[in-house]
Amino acid sequence: MKYKVALFDADGTLFDYDKAELEALQDTCESLQLECSINFIELYKKFNSGVWRDFESKKIDTQTLRWKRFQLLFDELKIDIDPKYVSTLYLDYLSQKSYLFDGAEELIKNLYQRIKMSIITNGISEVQRRRIGLSAINIFFDHIIISDEVGSPKPESMIFEKTLKFYKGIEKNNVIIIGDNLESDIKGGINFGIDTCWFNPNKIENDSGIEANFEISDIRECLEIID
Ligand SMILES: [Mg+2]
């Protein structure tokens, strides 16, 4: 067996983040007696993507990221509520939303004891720890590596280096990363020098120039690659 360690991205790969995010926004709006309109959600997503880009290019830290997206949203919608308060409320709701994609639990249970596995995720520490901890697959992973805790997000090599430190004696060519994001998971894996598997459930066209070793549209296809 070529691979001895599989590194899984969390959101969009094993976990349904879109569902978690939507429900957390709805719960937040309900608490604040705000209308959770499509416009509200779309604008939140727009500002959220922007602050994550700023974080990944080191313009802001994760503390700022948390409230900044709500500040931008509330400025746009002329809502007068403290964004830091809303951020705390939202993150508490979000951290309770743990939804696995179809096939994810089956895959991880099948791989357990055949290969060592860790999760490597860009995200906020307490949110990711709690969400992953609530899932049925939590017990099958050796380590949960979170960008917020190691001070380095994918695609930077540092987060991969810190992950591999846990696996003494394992060579890079025995490691594969499986993830849905070409820019962070696949580019990060390629730059670090490990094999890559792009999970592309919606079969979108890849015009990024970033080429993974494998491409799958059903997460269960990992079994054939890893076996
Ligand atoms: Mg992802």
PDB file of C-alpha atoms and ligand atoms in Angstrom:
ATOM      1  CA  MET A   1       0.000   0.000   0.000  1.00  0.00           C
ATOM      2  CA  LYS A   2       1.542   3.273  -1.108  1.00  0.00           C
ATOM      3  CA  TYR A   3      -0.175   5.592   1.343  1.00  0.00           C
ATOM      4  CA  LYS A   4       0.348   5.381   5.080  1.00  0.00           C
ATOM      5  CA  VAL A   5      -1.204   8.708   6.085  1.00  0.00           C
ATOM      6  CA  ALA A   6      -4.318  10.392   4.674  1.00  0.00           C
ATOM      7  CA  LEU A   7      -4.910  14.053   5.472  1.00  0.00           C
ATOM      8  CA  PHE A   8      -8.526  15.082   5.081  1.00  0.00           C
ATOM      9  CA  ASP A   9      -9.809  18.593   4.670  1.00  0.00           C
ATOM     10  CA  ALA A  10     -12.953  19.063   6.812  1.00  0.00           C
ATOM     11  CA  ASP A  11     -15.402  21.518   5.288  1.00  0.00           C
ATOM     12  CA  GLY A  12     -16.723  20.796   1.824  1.00  0.00           C
ATOM     13  CA  THR A  13     -14.962  17.411   1.902  1.00  0.00           C
ATOM     14  CA  LEU A  14     -16.314  15.460   4.897  1.00  0.00           C
ATOM     15  CA  PHE A  15     -18.525  18.104   6.497  1.00  0.00           C
ATOM     16  CA  ASP A  16     -21.392  20.067   4.971  1.00  0.00           C
ATOM     17  CA  TYR A  17     -20.304  23.568   5.883  1.00  0.00           C
ATOM     18  CA  ASP A  18     -22.911  25.353   3.741  1.00  0.00           C
ATOM     19  CA  LYS A  19     -25.700  23.757   5.753  1.00  0.00           C
ATOM     20  CA  ALA A  20     -23.988  24.559   9.057  1.00  0.00           C
ATOM     21  CA  GLU A  21     -23.379  28.158   8.058  1.00  0.00           C
ATOM     22  CA  LEU A  22     -26.929  28.712   6.833  1.00  0.00           C
ATOM     23  CA  GLU A  23     -28.471  27.312  10.022  1.00  0.00           C
ATOM     24  CA  ALA A  24     -26.106  29.315  12.222  1.00  0.00           C
ATOM     25  CA  LEU A  25     -27.012  32.513  10.362  1.00  0.00           C
ATOM     26  CA  GLN A  26     -30.717  31.706  10.692  1.00  0.00           C
ATOM     27  CA  ASP A  27     -30.358  31.061  14.441  1.00  0.00           C
ATOM     28  CA  THR A  28     -28.383  34.291  14.848  1.00  0.00           C
ATOM     29  CA  CYS A  29     -31.019  36.324  13.010  1.00  0.00           C
ATOM     30  CA  GLU A  30     -33.771  34.755  15.078  1.00  0.00           C
ATOM     31  CA  SER A  31     -31.994  35.709  18.307  1.00  0.00           C
ATOM     32  CA  LEU A  32     -31.521  39.260  17.102  1.00  0.00           C
ATOM     33  CA  GLN A  33     -35.013  39.495  15.587  1.00  0.00           C
ATOM     34  CA  LEU A  34     -33.546  40.258  12.191  1.00  0.00           C
ATOM     35  CA  GLU A  35     -34.972  39.004   8.921  1.00  0.00           C
ATOM     36  CA  CYS A  36     -32.691  36.304   7.542  1.00  0.00           C
ATOM     37  CA  SER A  37     -33.324  37.203   3.898  1.00  0.00           C
ATOM     38  CA  ILE A  38     -31.507  35.755   0.894  1.00  0.00           C
ATOM     39  CA  ASN A  39     -29.854  39.155   0.525  1.00  0.00           C
ATOM     40  CA  PHE A  40     -28.601  39.024   4.137  1.00  0.00           C
ATOM     41  CA  ILE A  41     -27.100  35.565   3.574  1.00  0.00           C
ATOM     42  CA  GLU A  42     -25.546  36.409   0.217  1.00  0.00           C
ATOM     43  CA  LEU A  43     -24.001  39.606   1.566  1.00  0.00           C
ATOM     44  CA  TYR A  44     -22.667  37.773   4.612  1.00  0.00           C
ATOM     45  CA  LYS A  45     -21.041  35.189   2.343  1.00  0.00           C
ATOM     46  CA  LYS A  46     -19.516  37.913   0.199  1.00  0.00           C
ATOM     47  CA  PHE A  47     -17.980  39.745   3.173  1.00  0.00           C
ATOM     48  CA  ASN A  48     -16.967  36.470   4.799  1.00  0.00           C
ATOM     49  CA  SER A  49     -15.040  35.394   1.682  1.00  0.00           C
ATOM     50  CA  GLY A  50     -13.367  38.796   1.614  1.00  0.00           C
ATOM     51  CA  VAL A  51     -12.179  38.652   5.220  1.00  0.00           C
ATOM     52  CA  TRP A  52     -10.914  35.089   4.769  1.00  0.00           C
ATOM     53  CA  ARG A  53      -8.895  36.252   1.748  1.00  0.00           C
ATOM     54  CA  ASP A  54      -7.511  39.094   3.873  1.00  0.00           C
ATOM     55  CA  PHE A  55      -6.636  36.570   6.563  1.00  0.00           C
ATOM     56  CA  GLU A  56      -4.932  34.214   4.112  1.00  0.00           C
ATOM     57  CA  SER A  57      -2.852  37.092   2.760  1.00  0.00           C
ATOM     58  CA  LYS A  58      -1.978  38.060   6.360  1.00  0.00           C
ATOM     59  CA  LYS A  59      -3.744  41.442   6.272  1.00  0.00           C
ATOM     60  CA  ILE A  60      -5.878  40.594   9.323  1.00  0.00           C
ATOM     61  CA  ASP A  61      -5.788  38.018  12.123  1.00  0.00           C
ATOM     62  CA  THR A  62      -8.543  35.548  13.023  1.00  0.00           C
ATOM     63  CA  GLN A  63      -9.721  37.670  15.953  1.00  0.00           C
ATOM     64  CA  THR A  64     -10.465  40.557  13.577  1.00  0.00           C
ATOM     65  CA  LEU A  65     -11.920  38.218  10.952  1.00  0.00           C
ATOM     66  CA  ARG A  66     -14.595  37.076  13.423  1.00  0.00           C
ATOM     67  CA  TRP A  67     -16.326  40.441  13.843  1.00  0.00           C
ATOM     68  CA  LYS A  68     -15.156  42.256  10.718  1.00  0.00           C
ATOM     69  CA  ARG A  69     -17.499  40.297   8.423  1.00  0.00           C
ATOM     70  CA  PHE A  70     -20.475  41.330  10.577  1.00  0.00           C
ATOM     71  CA  GLN A  71     -19.296  44.913  10.756  1.00  0.00           C
ATOM     72  CA  LEU A  72     -19.104  45.097   6.955  1.00  0.00           C
ATOM     73  CA  LEU A  73     -22.507  43.412   6.644  1.00  0.00           C
ATOM     74  CA  PHE A  74     -24.182  45.689   9.189  1.00  0.00           C
ATOM     75  CA  ASP A  75     -22.625  48.805   7.676  1.00  0.00           C
ATOM     76  CA  GLU A  76     -24.030  47.781   4.308  1.00  0.00           C
ATOM     77  CA  LEU A  77     -27.500  46.964   5.665  1.00  0.00           C
ATOM     78  CA  LYS A  78     -27.509  49.876   8.155  1.00  0.00           C
ATOM     79  CA  ILE A  79     -28.051  47.615  11.140  1.00  0.00           C
ATOM     80  CA  ASP A  80     -26.994  49.078  14.476  1.00  0.00           C
ATOM     81  CA  ILE A  81     -25.852  46.079  16.544  1.00  0.00           C
ATOM     82  CA  ASP A  82     -22.401  45.445  18.021  1.00  0.00           C
ATOM     83  CA  PRO A  83     -20.624  43.138  15.510  1.00  0.00           C
ATOM     84  CA  LYS A  84     -18.458  41.616  18.250  1.00  0.00           C
ATOM     85  CA  TYR A  85     -21.526  40.511  20.180  1.00  0.00           C
ATOM     86  CA  VAL A  86     -23.076  39.056  17.026  1.00  0.00           C
ATOM     87  CA  SER A  87     -19.856  37.261  16.174  1.00  0.00           C
ATOM     88  CA  THR A  88     -19.828  35.505  19.555  1.00  0.00           C
ATOM     89  CA  LEU A  89     -23.455  34.500  19.141  1.00  0.00           C
ATOM     90  CA  TYR A  90     -22.933  33.254  15.583  1.00  0.00           C
ATOM     91  CA  LEU A  91     -19.798  31.246  16.407  1.00  0.00           C
ATOM     92  CA  ASP A  92     -21.565  29.572  19.292  1.00  0.00           C
ATOM     93  CA  TYR A  93     -24.394  28.478  16.991  1.00  0.00           C
ATOM     94  CA  LEU A  94     -21.979  27.457  14.241  1.00  0.00           C
ATOM     95  CA  SER A  95     -19.886  25.337  16.572  1.00  0.00           C
ATOM     96  CA  GLN A  96     -22.964  23.219  17.334  1.00  0.00           C
ATOM     97  CA  LYS A  97     -23.655  22.426  13.669  1.00  0.00           C
ATOM     98  CA  SER A  98     -21.969  19.215  12.673  1.00  0.00           C
ATOM     99  CA  TYR A  99     -23.240  17.637   9.466  1.00  0.00           C
ATOM    100  CA  LEU A 100     -21.395  14.976   7.524  1.00  0.00           C
ATOM    101  CA  PHE A 101     -21.840  14.466   3.795  1.00  0.00           C
ATOM    102  CA  ASP A 102     -23.317  11.196   2.556  1.00  0.00           C
ATOM    103  CA  GLY A 103     -20.621   8.567   2.420  1.00  0.00           C
ATOM    104  CA  ALA A 104     -18.167  10.348   4.720  1.00  0.00           C
ATOM    105  CA  GLU A 105     -18.827   8.214   7.802  1.00  0.00           C
ATOM    106  CA  GLU A 106     -18.777   4.999   5.755  1.00  0.00           C
ATOM    107  CA  LEU A 107     -15.475   5.998   4.143  1.00  0.00           C
ATOM    108  CA  ILE A 108     -13.702   6.937   7.362  1.00  0.00           C
ATOM    109  CA  LYS A 109     -14.870   3.788   9.165  1.00  0.00           C
ATOM    110  CA  ASN A 110     -13.644   1.702   6.228  1.00  0.00           C
ATOM    111  CA  LEU A 111     -10.255   3.352   6.200  1.00  0.00           C
ATOM    112  CA  TYR A 112      -9.734   3.143   9.943  1.00  0.00           C
ATOM    113  CA  GLN A 113      -7.012   0.646  10.896  1.00  0.00           C
ATOM    114  CA  ARG A 114      -5.875   0.517   7.255  1.00  0.00           C
ATOM    115  CA  ILE A 115      -4.285   3.950   7.214  1.00  0.00           C
ATOM    116  CA  LYS A 116      -3.478   6.721   9.665  1.00  0.00           C
ATOM    117  CA  MET A 117      -5.726   9.733   9.288  1.00  0.00           C
ATOM    118  CA  SER A 118      -5.763  13.354  10.393  1.00  0.00           C
ATOM    119  CA  ILE A 119      -7.944  16.332   9.607  1.00  0.00           C
ATOM    120  CA  ILE A 120      -6.212  19.475   8.390  1.00  0.00           C
ATOM    121  CA  THR A 121      -8.546  22.467   8.305  1.00  0.00           C
ATOM    122  CA  ASN A 122      -8.451  26.225   7.840  1.00  0.00           C
ATOM    123  CA  GLY A 123     -10.765  27.612  10.472  1.00  0.00           C
ATOM    124  CA  ILE A 124     -11.457  28.950  13.916  1.00  0.00           C
ATOM    125  CA  SER A 125     -10.176  26.701  16.662  1.00  0.00           C
ATOM    126  CA  GLU A 126     -13.160  26.419  19.008  1.00  0.00           C
ATOM    127  CA  VAL A 127     -15.650  26.153  16.154  1.00  0.00           C
ATOM    128  CA  GLN A 128     -13.794  23.390  14.312  1.00  0.00           C
ATOM    129  CA  ARG A 129     -12.889  21.428  17.469  1.00  0.00           C
ATOM    130  CA  ARG A 130     -16.481  21.398  18.628  1.00  0.00           C
ATOM    131  CA  ARG A 131     -18.028  20.625  15.232  1.00  0.00           C
ATOM    132  CA  ILE A 132     -15.596  17.800  14.488  1.00  0.00           C
ATOM    133  CA  GLY A 133     -15.876  16.552  18.083  1.00  0.00           C
ATOM    134  CA  LEU A 134     -19.650  16.250  17.742  1.00  0.00           C
ATOM    135  CA  SER A 135     -19.370  14.028  14.659  1.00  0.00           C
ATOM    136  CA  ALA A 136     -19.400  10.237  14.578  1.00  0.00           C
ATOM    137  CA  ILE A 137     -16.031  10.150  12.795  1.00  0.00           C
ATOM    138  CA  ASN A 138     -14.078  12.184  15.356  1.00  0.00           C
ATOM    139  CA  ILE A 139     -12.644   9.122  17.111  1.00  0.00           C
ATOM    140  CA  PHE A 140     -11.013   7.786  13.951  1.00  0.00           C
ATOM    141  CA  PHE A 141      -8.555  10.633  13.505  1.00  0.00           C
ATOM    142  CA  ASP A 142      -5.118  10.781  15.111  1.00  0.00           C
ATOM    143  CA  HIS A 143      -4.964  14.573  15.056  1.00  0.00           C
ATOM    144  CA  ILE A 144      -7.110  17.562  14.211  1.00  0.00           C
ATOM    145  CA  ILE A 145      -4.831  20.276  12.828  1.00  0.00           C
ATOM    146  CA  ILE A 146      -6.437  23.724  12.727  1.00  0.00           C
ATOM    147  CA  SER A 147      -4.831  26.722  11.030  1.00  0.00           C
ATOM    148  CA  ASP A 148      -5.935  28.974  13.879  1.00  0.00           C
ATOM    149  CA  GLU A 149      -3.899  26.883  16.343  1.00  0.00           C
ATOM    150  CA  VAL A 150      -0.757  26.306  14.306  1.00  0.00           C
ATOM    151  CA  GLY A 151      -0.624  29.899  13.027  1.00  0.00           C
ATOM    152  CA  SER A 152      -0.503  28.904   9.390  1.00  0.00           C
ATOM    153  CA  PRO A 153      -3.301  28.172   6.902  1.00  0.00           C
ATOM    154  CA  LYS A 154      -3.274  25.857   3.904  1.00  0.00           C
ATOM    155  CA  PRO A 155      -1.748  26.266   1.283  1.00  0.00           C
ATOM    156  CA  GLU A 156       1.280  27.310   3.375  1.00  0.00           C
ATOM    157  CA  SER A 157       3.745  24.482   3.919  1.00  0.00           C
ATOM    158  CA  MET A 158       4.085  25.181   7.647  1.00  0.00           C
ATOM    159  CA  ILE A 159       0.714  23.621   8.528  1.00  0.00           C
ATOM    160  CA  PHE A 160       1.685  20.481   6.574  1.00  0.00           C
ATOM    161  CA  GLU A 161       5.124  20.372   8.218  1.00  0.00           C
ATOM    162  CA  LYS A 162       3.561  20.601  11.668  1.00  0.00           C
ATOM    163  CA  THR A 163       1.141  17.816  10.749  1.00  0.00           C
ATOM    164  CA  LEU A 164       3.865  15.470   9.508  1.00  0.00           C
ATOM    165  CA  LYS A 165       5.860  16.019  12.704  1.00  0.00           C
ATOM    166  CA  PHE A 166       3.233  13.842  14.384  1.00  0.00           C
ATOM    167  CA  TYR A 167       4.079  10.974  12.036  1.00  0.00           C
ATOM    168  CA  LYS A 168       7.696  10.161  12.695  1.00  0.00           C
ATOM    169  CA  GLY A 169       9.353   7.978  10.071  1.00  0.00           C
ATOM    170  CA  ILE A 170       6.649   8.563   7.442  1.00  0.00           C
ATOM    171  CA  GLU A 171       7.974   9.831   4.105  1.00  0.00           C
ATOM    172  CA  LYS A 172       6.177  12.509   2.124  1.00  0.00           C
ATOM    173  CA  ASN A 173       5.543  10.096  -0.741  1.00  0.00           C
ATOM    174  CA  ASN A 174       3.450   7.955   1.615  1.00  0.00           C
ATOM    175  CA  VAL A 175       1.103  10.845   2.375  1.00  0.00           C
ATOM    176  CA  ILE A 176      -1.954  12.078   0.477  1.00  0.00           C
ATOM    177  CA  ILE A 177      -4.265  15.029   1.054  1.00  0.00           C
ATOM    178  CA  ILE A 178      -7.934  14.849   0.079  1.00  0.00           C
ATOM    179  CA  GLY A 179      -9.782  18.144  -0.239  1.00  0.00           C
ATOM    180  CA  ASP A 180     -12.310  20.149  -2.225  1.00  0.00           C
ATOM    181  CA  ASN A 181     -10.318  23.362  -2.557  1.00  0.00           C
ATOM    182  CA  LEU A 182      -7.762  23.598  -5.353  1.00  0.00           C
ATOM    183  CA  GLU A 183      -6.161  26.786  -3.986  1.00  0.00           C
ATOM    184  CA  SER A 184      -5.663  25.628  -0.407  1.00  0.00           C
ATOM    185  CA  ASP A 185      -5.767  21.800  -0.270  1.00  0.00           C
ATOM    186  CA  ILE A 186      -4.352  20.800  -3.634  1.00  0.00           C
ATOM    187  CA  LYS A 187      -1.904  23.669  -4.139  1.00  0.00           C
ATOM    188  CA  GLY A 188      -0.790  23.250  -0.523  1.00  0.00           C
ATOM    189  CA  GLY A 189      -0.214  19.538  -1.007  1.00  0.00           C
ATOM    190  CA  ILE A 190       1.680  20.039  -4.273  1.00  0.00           C
ATOM    191  CA  ASN A 191       3.904  22.769  -2.779  1.00  0.00           C
ATOM    192  CA  PHE A 192       4.660  20.605   0.228  1.00  0.00           C
ATOM    193  CA  GLY A 193       5.455  17.607  -1.976  1.00  0.00           C
ATOM    194  CA  ILE A 194       2.721  15.111  -1.129  1.00  0.00           C
ATOM    195  CA  ASP A 195       0.144  13.466  -3.389  1.00  0.00           C
ATOM    196  CA  THR A 196      -3.207  15.132  -3.804  1.00  0.00           C
ATOM    197  CA  CYS A 197      -6.801  14.076  -4.417  1.00  0.00           C
ATOM    198  CA  TRP A 198      -9.312  16.723  -5.477  1.00  0.00           C
ATOM    199  CA  PHE A 199     -12.853  16.066  -4.295  1.00  0.00           C
ATOM    200  CA  ASN A 200     -15.014  17.693  -6.964  1.00  0.00           C
ATOM    201  CA  PRO A 201     -18.612  16.619  -6.214  1.00  0.00           C
ATOM    202  CA  ASN A 202     -20.189  19.126  -8.607  1.00  0.00           C
ATOM    203  CA  LYS A 203     -17.768  18.206 -11.391  1.00  0.00           C
ATOM    204  CA  ILE A 204     -16.765  21.809 -11.968  1.00  0.00           C
ATOM    205  CA  GLU A 205     -14.274  22.585 -14.683  1.00  0.00           C
ATOM    206  CA  ASN A 206     -10.735  23.098 -13.460  1.00  0.00           C
ATOM    207  CA  ASP A 207      -9.161  26.082 -15.187  1.00  0.00           C
ATOM    208  CA  SER A 208      -6.902  26.950 -12.269  1.00  0.00           C
ATOM    209  CA  GLY A 209      -3.770  25.309 -13.632  1.00  0.00           C
ATOM    210  CA  ILE A 210      -3.535  23.360 -10.349  1.00  0.00           C
ATOM    211  CA  GLU A 211      -3.486  19.653 -11.162  1.00  0.00           C
ATOM    212  CA  ALA A 212      -4.163  17.006  -8.528  1.00  0.00           C
ATOM    213  CA  ASN A 213      -2.905  13.436  -8.805  1.00  0.00           C
ATOM    214  CA  PHE A 214      -6.478  12.167  -8.489  1.00  0.00           C
ATOM    215  CA  GLU A 215      -9.926  13.643  -8.962  1.00  0.00           C
ATOM    216  CA  ILE A 216     -13.091  12.125  -7.472  1.00  0.00           C
ATOM    217  CA  SER A 217     -16.736  13.163  -7.366  1.00  0.00           C
ATOM    218  CA  ASP A 218     -17.890  10.706  -4.675  1.00  0.00           C
ATOM    219  CA  ILE A 219     -15.910  10.725  -1.446  1.00  0.00           C
ATOM    220  CA  ARG A 220     -16.152   6.908  -1.236  1.00  0.00           C
ATOM    221  CA  GLU A 221     -13.839   6.704  -4.288  1.00  0.00           C
ATOM    222  CA  CYS A 222     -11.020   7.453  -1.832  1.00  0.00           C
ATOM    223  CA  LEU A 223     -11.111   3.781  -0.882  1.00  0.00           C
ATOM    224  CA  GLU A 224      -9.850   2.683  -4.319  1.00  0.00           C
ATOM    225  CA  ILE A 225      -7.123   5.323  -4.334  1.00  0.00           C
ATOM    226  CA  ILE A 226      -5.868   4.533  -0.869  1.00  0.00           C
ATOM    227  CA  ASP A 227      -6.090   0.724  -1.158  1.00  0.00           C
TER     228      ASP A 227
HETATM  229 MG    MG B   1     -12.808  22.493   2.116  1.00  0.00          MG
END
